[in-house]
């Protein structure tokens, strides 16, 4: 591991409970007709294990269709988006959680961030020719993370504002998939013991979807270490039986997934957190950036009588005339 800093607090405090399943394998109560773009917290009864189920439909489809990504890049970014939401849901913070990869491969940069209010955004930078060559060379198999991202790092950052400490963890990209890279981070972490399973892809009609299941191991009670270890292994075995199909199927209710996986022990669900596509770009922010640059550099950006800035996250375009540029830089 290249660098590690402490996380912003321990596991998230207990969410407001919707209904407790007291055991016997009863089904968690339906709490909402909403099946997509959400984080569903839960706890396995009688075990020191909490978790998050993340489902994304219209949200991830909207984000990816703002760009013309090759399918393999779109899939990778969809995995980043659902990973960011799952990891952010496990932390106590007020601000922005960012997940980023940077490497020397065809996909040189990916960024996904989520605010505590549930606004999610993301983008990828890539070399189209190199991506095409990797896809062609991979034949029928999906290209691995080393093939697409190359050598580099995965970074976790929590920014809670100008007057608070910024937390960051950085780990080398180690693993064939993004999930394996995150597991490598978990193994290096002193504060978070967790496991995660992710899925992303397109439906036959072309819509993008993504899903994730994350388990976290809670600290054992005094003298209960063996029971906690057994419960953790049992939960991991149950999670391993989850399928990509059920994580992505829009017809499957989130609680149905949890019931199928964990009903033998009983599963307790808590209030869902909703997610939505949301970018923080604005004309005012672009103006601040232009004012911060040297006047000559800003003038060099003028093409055909205007400066055009395009947001990498949402593809929004902001145009400024030469007169507006001159006013911004005081020339």
Tab-separated table of C-alpha atoms in Angstrom:
chain	number	residue	atom	x	y	z
A	1	UNK	CA	0.000	0.000	0.000
A	2	UNK	CA	1.331	3.405	-0.963
A	3	UNK	CA	-0.415	5.546	1.626
A	4	UNK	CA	-3.139	5.274	4.236
A	5	UNK	CA	-4.880	7.770	6.501
A	6	UNK	CA	-7.525	7.159	9.132
A	7	UNK	CA	-11.153	6.979	8.079
A	8	UNK	CA	-13.683	9.677	9.092
A	9	UNK	CA	-15.207	7.807	11.991
A	10	UNK	CA	-16.184	4.248	12.624
A	11	UNK	CA	-19.058	2.423	11.034
A	12	UNK	CA	-22.142	4.498	10.419
A	13	UNK	CA	-24.406	4.718	13.424
A	14	UNK	CA	-27.531	2.599	13.420
A	15	UNK	CA	-29.968	3.932	10.845
A	16	UNK	CA	-33.556	4.618	11.757
A	17	UNK	CA	-35.150	1.198	11.863
A	18	UNK	CA	-38.103	0.520	9.596
A	19	UNK	CA	-39.033	-2.842	11.020
A	20	UNK	CA	-37.172	-5.423	13.070
A	21	UNK	CA	-37.361	-9.028	11.999
A	22	UNK	CA	-37.000	-10.845	15.300
A	23	UNK	CA	-35.883	-14.083	13.702
A	24	UNK	CA	-37.477	-17.171	12.272
A	25	UNK	CA	-36.720	-16.105	8.734
A	26	UNK	CA	-39.595	-13.640	8.397
A	27	UNK	CA	-39.551	-11.351	5.375
A	28	UNK	CA	-38.530	-7.693	5.959
A	29	UNK	CA	-41.486	-5.346	5.623
A	30	UNK	CA	-42.027	-3.509	2.343
A	31	UNK	CA	-41.169	0.097	3.123
A	32	UNK	CA	-41.266	1.673	-0.323
A	33	UNK	CA	-42.300	0.884	-3.862
A	34	UNK	CA	-38.982	2.343	-5.020
A	35	UNK	CA	-36.648	-0.387	-6.235
A	36	UNK	CA	-33.835	1.627	-7.810
A	37	UNK	CA	-31.340	4.380	-7.056
A	38	UNK	CA	-31.120	3.643	-3.364
A	39	UNK	CA	-28.971	2.333	-0.537
A	40	UNK	CA	-30.743	-0.249	1.635
A	41	UNK	CA	-29.001	-0.721	5.014
A	42	UNK	CA	-29.560	-3.985	6.888
A	43	UNK	CA	-28.308	-6.122	9.762
A	44	UNK	CA	-28.198	-9.889	10.022
A	45	UNK	CA	-29.968	-10.970	13.188
A	46	UNK	CA	-27.848	-12.577	15.875
A	47	UNK	CA	-24.617	-11.818	14.007
A	48	UNK	CA	-22.121	-8.975	14.299
A	49	UNK	CA	-22.667	-8.118	10.643
A	50	UNK	CA	-24.185	-5.039	9.020
A	51	UNK	CA	-24.519	-4.371	5.328
A	52	UNK	CA	-25.645	-2.207	2.444
A	53	UNK	CA	-27.484	-3.194	-0.718
A	54	UNK	CA	-27.166	-0.627	-3.517
A	55	UNK	CA	-29.425	-0.652	-6.581
A	56	UNK	CA	-28.997	1.748	-9.515
A	57	UNK	CA	-31.212	2.084	-12.582
A	58	UNK	CA	-32.243	5.454	-14.093
A	59	UNK	CA	-29.434	7.132	-12.150
A	60	UNK	CA	-26.555	5.203	-13.691
A	61	UNK	CA	-28.262	5.166	-17.089
A	62	UNK	CA	-28.512	8.970	-17.059
A	63	UNK	CA	-24.881	9.449	-16.049
A	64	UNK	CA	-23.481	7.071	-18.674
A	65	UNK	CA	-25.662	8.274	-21.523
A	66	UNK	CA	-24.249	11.785	-21.128
A	67	UNK	CA	-21.048	10.426	-22.668
A	68	UNK	CA	-20.191	8.205	-25.605
A	69	UNK	CA	-18.221	5.610	-23.688
A	70	UNK	CA	-17.233	2.288	-25.250
A	71	UNK	CA	-19.214	-0.512	-23.593
A	72	UNK	CA	-16.258	-1.763	-21.582
A	73	UNK	CA	-15.513	1.739	-20.221
A	74	UNK	CA	-19.184	2.292	-19.410
A	75	UNK	CA	-19.305	-0.968	-17.474
A	76	UNK	CA	-16.188	-0.051	-15.515
A	77	UNK	CA	-17.531	3.411	-14.644
A	78	UNK	CA	-20.886	1.916	-13.607
A	79	UNK	CA	-18.965	-0.328	-11.200
A	80	UNK	CA	-17.149	2.740	-9.839
A	81	UNK	CA	-20.436	4.551	-9.267
A	82	UNK	CA	-22.034	1.694	-7.347
A	83	UNK	CA	-18.823	1.131	-5.378
A	84	UNK	CA	-18.704	4.803	-4.372
A	85	UNK	CA	-22.289	4.662	-3.119
A	86	UNK	CA	-21.714	1.429	-1.172
A	87	UNK	CA	-18.548	2.697	0.499
A	88	UNK	CA	-19.997	6.138	1.252
A	89	UNK	CA	-23.016	4.511	2.883
A	90	UNK	CA	-20.707	2.764	5.352
A	91	UNK	CA	-19.159	5.987	6.688
A	92	UNK	CA	-20.239	8.834	8.957
A	93	UNK	CA	-19.434	12.119	7.243
A	94	UNK	CA	-20.952	15.378	6.007
A	95	UNK	CA	-19.601	16.388	2.642
A	96	UNK	CA	-18.345	14.521	-0.407
A	97	UNK	CA	-16.951	10.995	-0.689
A	98	UNK	CA	-14.788	10.447	-3.780
A	99	UNK	CA	-13.525	7.217	-5.307
A	100	UNK	CA	-10.812	7.596	-7.957
A	101	UNK	CA	-8.554	5.401	-10.043
A	102	UNK	CA	-5.486	6.626	-11.901
A	103	UNK	CA	-3.175	4.454	-13.954
A	104	UNK	CA	-1.079	4.150	-17.092
A	105	UNK	CA	-3.551	1.957	-18.968
A	106	UNK	CA	-6.071	2.826	-21.718
A	107	UNK	CA	-8.514	4.105	-19.052
A	108	UNK	CA	-6.177	6.573	-17.408
A	109	UNK	CA	-8.624	8.117	-14.918
A	110	UNK	CA	-12.025	7.384	-13.379
A	111	UNK	CA	-13.794	9.464	-10.754
A	112	UNK	CA	-17.072	8.890	-8.910
A	113	UNK	CA	-18.274	10.984	-5.994
A	114	UNK	CA	-21.360	11.085	-3.814
A	115	UNK	CA	-22.578	13.713	-1.367
A	116	UNK	CA	-24.265	13.021	1.951
A	117	UNK	CA	-27.514	14.214	0.343
A	118	UNK	CA	-27.246	11.422	-2.246
A	119	UNK	CA	-26.064	13.347	-5.337
A	120	UNK	CA	-23.874	11.064	-7.453
A	121	UNK	CA	-21.727	11.823	-10.483
A	122	UNK	CA	-18.789	10.301	-12.350
A	123	UNK	CA	-16.679	10.323	-15.490
A	124	UNK	CA	-13.824	8.473	-17.195
A	125	UNK	CA	-10.846	9.597	-19.285
A	126	UNK	CA	-9.577	7.070	-21.803
A	127	UNK	CA	-7.650	6.516	-25.016
A	128	UNK	CA	-10.204	5.171	-27.515
A	129	UNK	CA	-7.634	3.425	-29.731
A	130	UNK	CA	-5.939	1.680	-26.821
A	131	UNK	CA	-9.294	0.606	-25.372
A	132	UNK	CA	-10.336	-0.853	-28.734
A	133	UNK	CA	-7.047	-2.768	-28.973
A	134	UNK	CA	-7.531	-4.233	-25.490
A	135	UNK	CA	-11.109	-5.267	-26.243
A	136	UNK	CA	-10.059	-6.917	-29.496
A	137	UNK	CA	-7.229	-8.752	-27.771
A	138	UNK	CA	-9.481	-9.983	-24.971
A	139	UNK	CA	-11.714	-11.855	-27.445
A	140	UNK	CA	-14.855	-13.111	-25.639
A	141	UNK	CA	-13.592	-12.423	-22.104
A	142	UNK	CA	-14.099	-9.070	-20.411
A	143	UNK	CA	-10.786	-7.177	-20.163
A	144	UNK	CA	-9.310	-7.168	-16.647
A	145	UNK	CA	-8.488	-4.131	-14.535
A	146	UNK	CA	-4.727	-4.506	-15.214
A	147	UNK	CA	-5.442	-4.475	-18.967
A	148	UNK	CA	-7.714	-1.426	-18.807
A	149	UNK	CA	-6.301	0.638	-15.932
A	150	UNK	CA	-2.699	-0.534	-15.952
A	151	UNK	CA	-0.407	0.180	-13.012
A	152	UNK	CA	-1.688	2.857	-10.697
A	153	UNK	CA	-3.721	3.488	-7.568
A	154	UNK	CA	-7.201	3.546	-6.093
A	155	UNK	CA	-7.958	6.498	-3.826
A	156	UNK	CA	-10.727	7.024	-1.251
A	157	UNK	CA	-11.266	10.635	-0.155
A	158	UNK	CA	-13.700	12.306	2.242
A	159	UNK	CA	-13.920	16.100	2.016
A	160	UNK	CA	-16.043	17.664	4.757
A	161	UNK	CA	-15.365	21.278	3.905
A	162	UNK	CA	-12.677	23.934	4.163
A	163	UNK	CA	-12.444	23.917	7.958
A	164	UNK	CA	-12.150	20.163	8.533
A	165	UNK	CA	-9.427	17.610	8.020
A	166	UNK	CA	-9.461	15.836	4.661
A	167	UNK	CA	-9.251	12.065	4.940
A	168	UNK	CA	-7.691	9.922	2.249
A	169	UNK	CA	-6.662	6.319	1.729
A	170	UNK	CA	-4.589	5.258	-1.279
A	171	UNK	CA	-3.812	1.714	-2.321
A	172	UNK	CA	-2.193	0.216	-5.389
A	173	UNK	CA	-4.460	-1.282	-8.027
A	174	UNK	CA	-4.155	-4.958	-7.156
A	175	UNK	CA	-6.660	-7.422	-8.582
A	176	UNK	CA	-8.406	-8.473	-11.778
A	177	UNK	CA	-11.585	-6.504	-10.963
A	178	UNK	CA	-12.491	-3.319	-9.130
A	179	UNK	CA	-14.074	-5.408	-6.373
A	180	UNK	CA	-10.763	-7.227	-5.877
A	181	UNK	CA	-8.933	-3.889	-5.741
A	182	UNK	CA	-11.309	-2.707	-3.012
A	183	UNK	CA	-10.829	-5.978	-1.114
A	184	UNK	CA	-7.095	-5.308	-1.236
A	185	UNK	CA	-7.786	-1.958	0.439
A	186	UNK	CA	-9.936	-3.654	3.095
A	187	UNK	CA	-7.093	-6.065	3.881
A	188	UNK	CA	-4.750	-3.117	4.402
A	189	UNK	CA	-7.225	-1.110	6.491
A	190	UNK	CA	-7.010	-1.085	10.260
A	191	UNK	CA	-10.543	0.285	10.696
A	192	UNK	CA	-12.756	-1.462	8.156
A	193	UNK	CA	-13.226	-5.203	7.723
A	194	UNK	CA	-15.656	-5.690	4.895
A	195	UNK	CA	-16.516	-7.602	1.731
A	196	UNK	CA	-18.254	-6.410	-1.405
A	197	UNK	CA	-19.857	-7.870	-4.520
A	198	UNK	CA	-20.760	-5.721	-7.520
A	199	UNK	CA	-22.484	-6.069	-10.875
A	200	UNK	CA	-22.976	-3.683	-13.781
A	201	UNK	CA	-24.219	-3.987	-17.322
A	202	UNK	CA	-26.889	-3.231	-19.875
A	203	UNK	CA	-30.360	-4.685	-20.224
A	204	UNK	CA	-31.423	-5.972	-23.661
A	205	UNK	CA	-33.112	-2.610	-24.322
A	206	UNK	CA	-29.806	-0.771	-23.764
A	207	UNK	CA	-30.488	0.664	-20.300
A	208	UNK	CA	-27.564	0.638	-17.880
A	209	UNK	CA	-27.940	-0.857	-14.415
A	210	UNK	CA	-25.630	-1.503	-11.463
A	211	UNK	CA	-25.859	-3.144	-8.061
A	212	UNK	CA	-23.675	-3.883	-5.050
A	213	UNK	CA	-23.862	-5.865	-1.850
A	214	UNK	CA	-21.505	-4.907	0.968
A	215	UNK	CA	-21.016	-6.600	4.345
A	216	UNK	CA	-19.198	-5.103	7.328
A	217	UNK	CA	-17.932	-6.978	10.343
A	218	UNK	CA	-18.725	-5.323	13.666
A	219	UNK	CA	-16.395	-5.472	16.701
A	220	UNK	CA	-17.006	-8.581	18.851
A	221	UNK	CA	-18.390	-8.481	22.351
A	222	UNK	CA	-15.944	-9.609	25.072
A	223	UNK	CA	-15.531	-13.372	24.921
A	224	UNK	CA	-17.523	-13.742	21.703
A	225	UNK	CA	-14.696	-13.727	19.147
A	226	UNK	CA	-15.327	-17.298	17.965
A	227	UNK	CA	-19.052	-16.705	17.477
A	228	UNK	CA	-18.340	-13.499	15.546
A	229	UNK	CA	-15.878	-15.292	13.291
A	230	UNK	CA	-18.376	-18.059	12.549
A	231	UNK	CA	-21.123	-15.525	11.848
A	232	UNK	CA	-18.873	-13.552	9.523
A	233	UNK	CA	-17.932	-16.631	7.498
A	234	UNK	CA	-21.585	-17.638	7.314
A	235	UNK	CA	-22.599	-14.201	6.035
A	236	UNK	CA	-19.845	-14.282	3.409
A	237	UNK	CA	-21.065	-17.669	2.198
A	238	UNK	CA	-24.604	-16.331	1.872
A	239	UNK	CA	-23.402	-13.253	-0.008
A	240	UNK	CA	-21.402	-15.408	-2.397
A	241	UNK	CA	-24.640	-17.064	-3.504
A	242	UNK	CA	-26.036	-13.769	-4.806
A	243	UNK	CA	-26.126	-13.533	-8.586
A	244	UNK	CA	-25.449	-10.751	-11.062
A	245	UNK	CA	-28.937	-11.284	-12.464
A	246	UNK	CA	-30.756	-10.545	-9.205
A	247	UNK	CA	-28.529	-7.546	-8.416
A	248	UNK	CA	-29.417	-6.016	-11.793
A	249	UNK	CA	-32.984	-7.207	-12.412
A	250	UNK	CA	-35.333	-4.172	-12.159
A	251	UNK	CA	-38.257	-6.481	-11.347
A	252	UNK	CA	-36.658	-7.771	-8.130
A	253	UNK	CA	-37.418	-5.811	-4.965
A	254	UNK	CA	-34.294	-5.092	-2.854
A	255	UNK	CA	-35.767	-6.708	0.255
A	256	UNK	CA	-36.514	-9.870	-1.722
A	257	UNK	CA	-32.778	-10.194	-2.381
A	258	UNK	CA	-31.946	-9.760	1.303
A	259	UNK	CA	-34.620	-12.229	2.357
A	260	UNK	CA	-33.396	-14.881	-0.057
A	261	UNK	CA	-29.803	-14.509	1.075
A	262	UNK	CA	-30.162	-14.130	4.840
A	263	UNK	CA	-33.593	-15.436	5.894
A	264	UNK	CA	-32.092	-18.413	7.739
A	265	UNK	CA	-30.731	-16.027	10.375
A	266	UNK	CA	-33.297	-13.257	9.909
A	267	UNK	CA	-32.524	-9.859	8.453
A	268	UNK	CA	-33.442	-6.434	9.808
A	269	UNK	CA	-33.800	-3.534	7.380
A	270	UNK	CA	-33.475	0.196	8.054
A	271	UNK	CA	-34.572	3.397	6.324
A	272	UNK	CA	-33.399	3.590	2.736
A	273	UNK	CA	-31.225	6.434	1.451
A	274	UNK	CA	-32.174	7.698	-1.991
A	275	UNK	CA	-29.623	8.455	-4.694
A	276	UNK	CA	-29.883	10.779	-7.683
A	277	UNK	CA	-27.707	12.060	-10.499
A	278	UNK	CA	-26.407	15.444	-9.448
A	279	UNK	CA	-23.511	17.578	-10.640
A	280	UNK	CA	-22.108	20.552	-8.745
A	281	UNK	CA	-20.886	22.457	-11.794
A	282	UNK	CA	-22.254	25.952	-12.522
A	283	UNK	CA	-21.443	29.023	-14.545
A	284	UNK	CA	-20.308	30.746	-11.353
A	285	UNK	CA	-17.782	27.987	-10.632
A	286	UNK	CA	-16.375	28.244	-14.145
A	287	UNK	CA	-16.082	32.005	-13.739
A	288	UNK	CA	-14.091	31.522	-10.521
A	289	UNK	CA	-11.717	29.158	-12.322
A	290	UNK	CA	-11.190	31.615	-15.168
A	291	UNK	CA	-10.518	34.462	-12.719
A	292	UNK	CA	-7.875	32.329	-10.994
A	293	UNK	CA	-5.885	31.879	-14.217
A	294	UNK	CA	-3.334	34.346	-15.634
A	295	UNK	CA	-4.978	36.780	-18.039
A	296	UNK	CA	-2.820	35.726	-20.976
A	297	UNK	CA	-3.711	32.055	-20.419
A	298	UNK	CA	-7.424	32.859	-20.379
A	299	UNK	CA	-7.111	34.920	-23.588
A	300	UNK	CA	-5.368	31.994	-25.267
A	301	UNK	CA	-8.492	29.898	-24.668
A	302	UNK	CA	-10.604	32.136	-26.931
A	303	UNK	CA	-11.659	30.301	-30.102
A	304	UNK	CA	-13.947	31.884	-32.691
A	305	UNK	CA	-14.662	34.765	-30.343
A	306	UNK	CA	-15.581	32.768	-27.258
A	307	UNK	CA	-14.354	30.487	-24.504
A	308	UNK	CA	-16.312	27.265	-24.089
A	309	UNK	CA	-15.924	25.138	-20.949
A	310	UNK	CA	-17.453	21.646	-20.815
A	311	UNK	CA	-18.029	19.829	-17.512
A	312	UNK	CA	-16.335	16.438	-17.574
A	313	UNK	CA	-18.976	14.983	-15.262
A	314	UNK	CA	-22.280	16.015	-16.859
A	315	UNK	CA	-21.172	17.450	-20.239
A	316	UNK	CA	-22.834	20.822	-19.542
A	317	UNK	CA	-21.333	23.584	-21.706
A	318	UNK	CA	-20.644	27.126	-20.529
A	319	UNK	CA	-19.731	29.756	-23.130
A	320	UNK	CA	-18.202	33.204	-22.577
A	321	UNK	CA	-17.819	35.954	-25.186
A	322	UNK	CA	-14.568	37.860	-25.573
A	323	UNK	CA	-16.110	40.813	-23.751
A	324	UNK	CA	-17.174	38.553	-20.852
A	325	UNK	CA	-13.695	37.022	-20.724
A	326	UNK	CA	-12.084	40.470	-20.667
A	327	UNK	CA	-14.348	41.515	-17.816
A	328	UNK	CA	-13.458	38.388	-15.839
A	329	UNK	CA	-9.710	38.851	-16.140
A	330	UNK	CA	-9.848	42.656	-15.793
A	331	UNK	CA	-8.407	43.338	-19.231
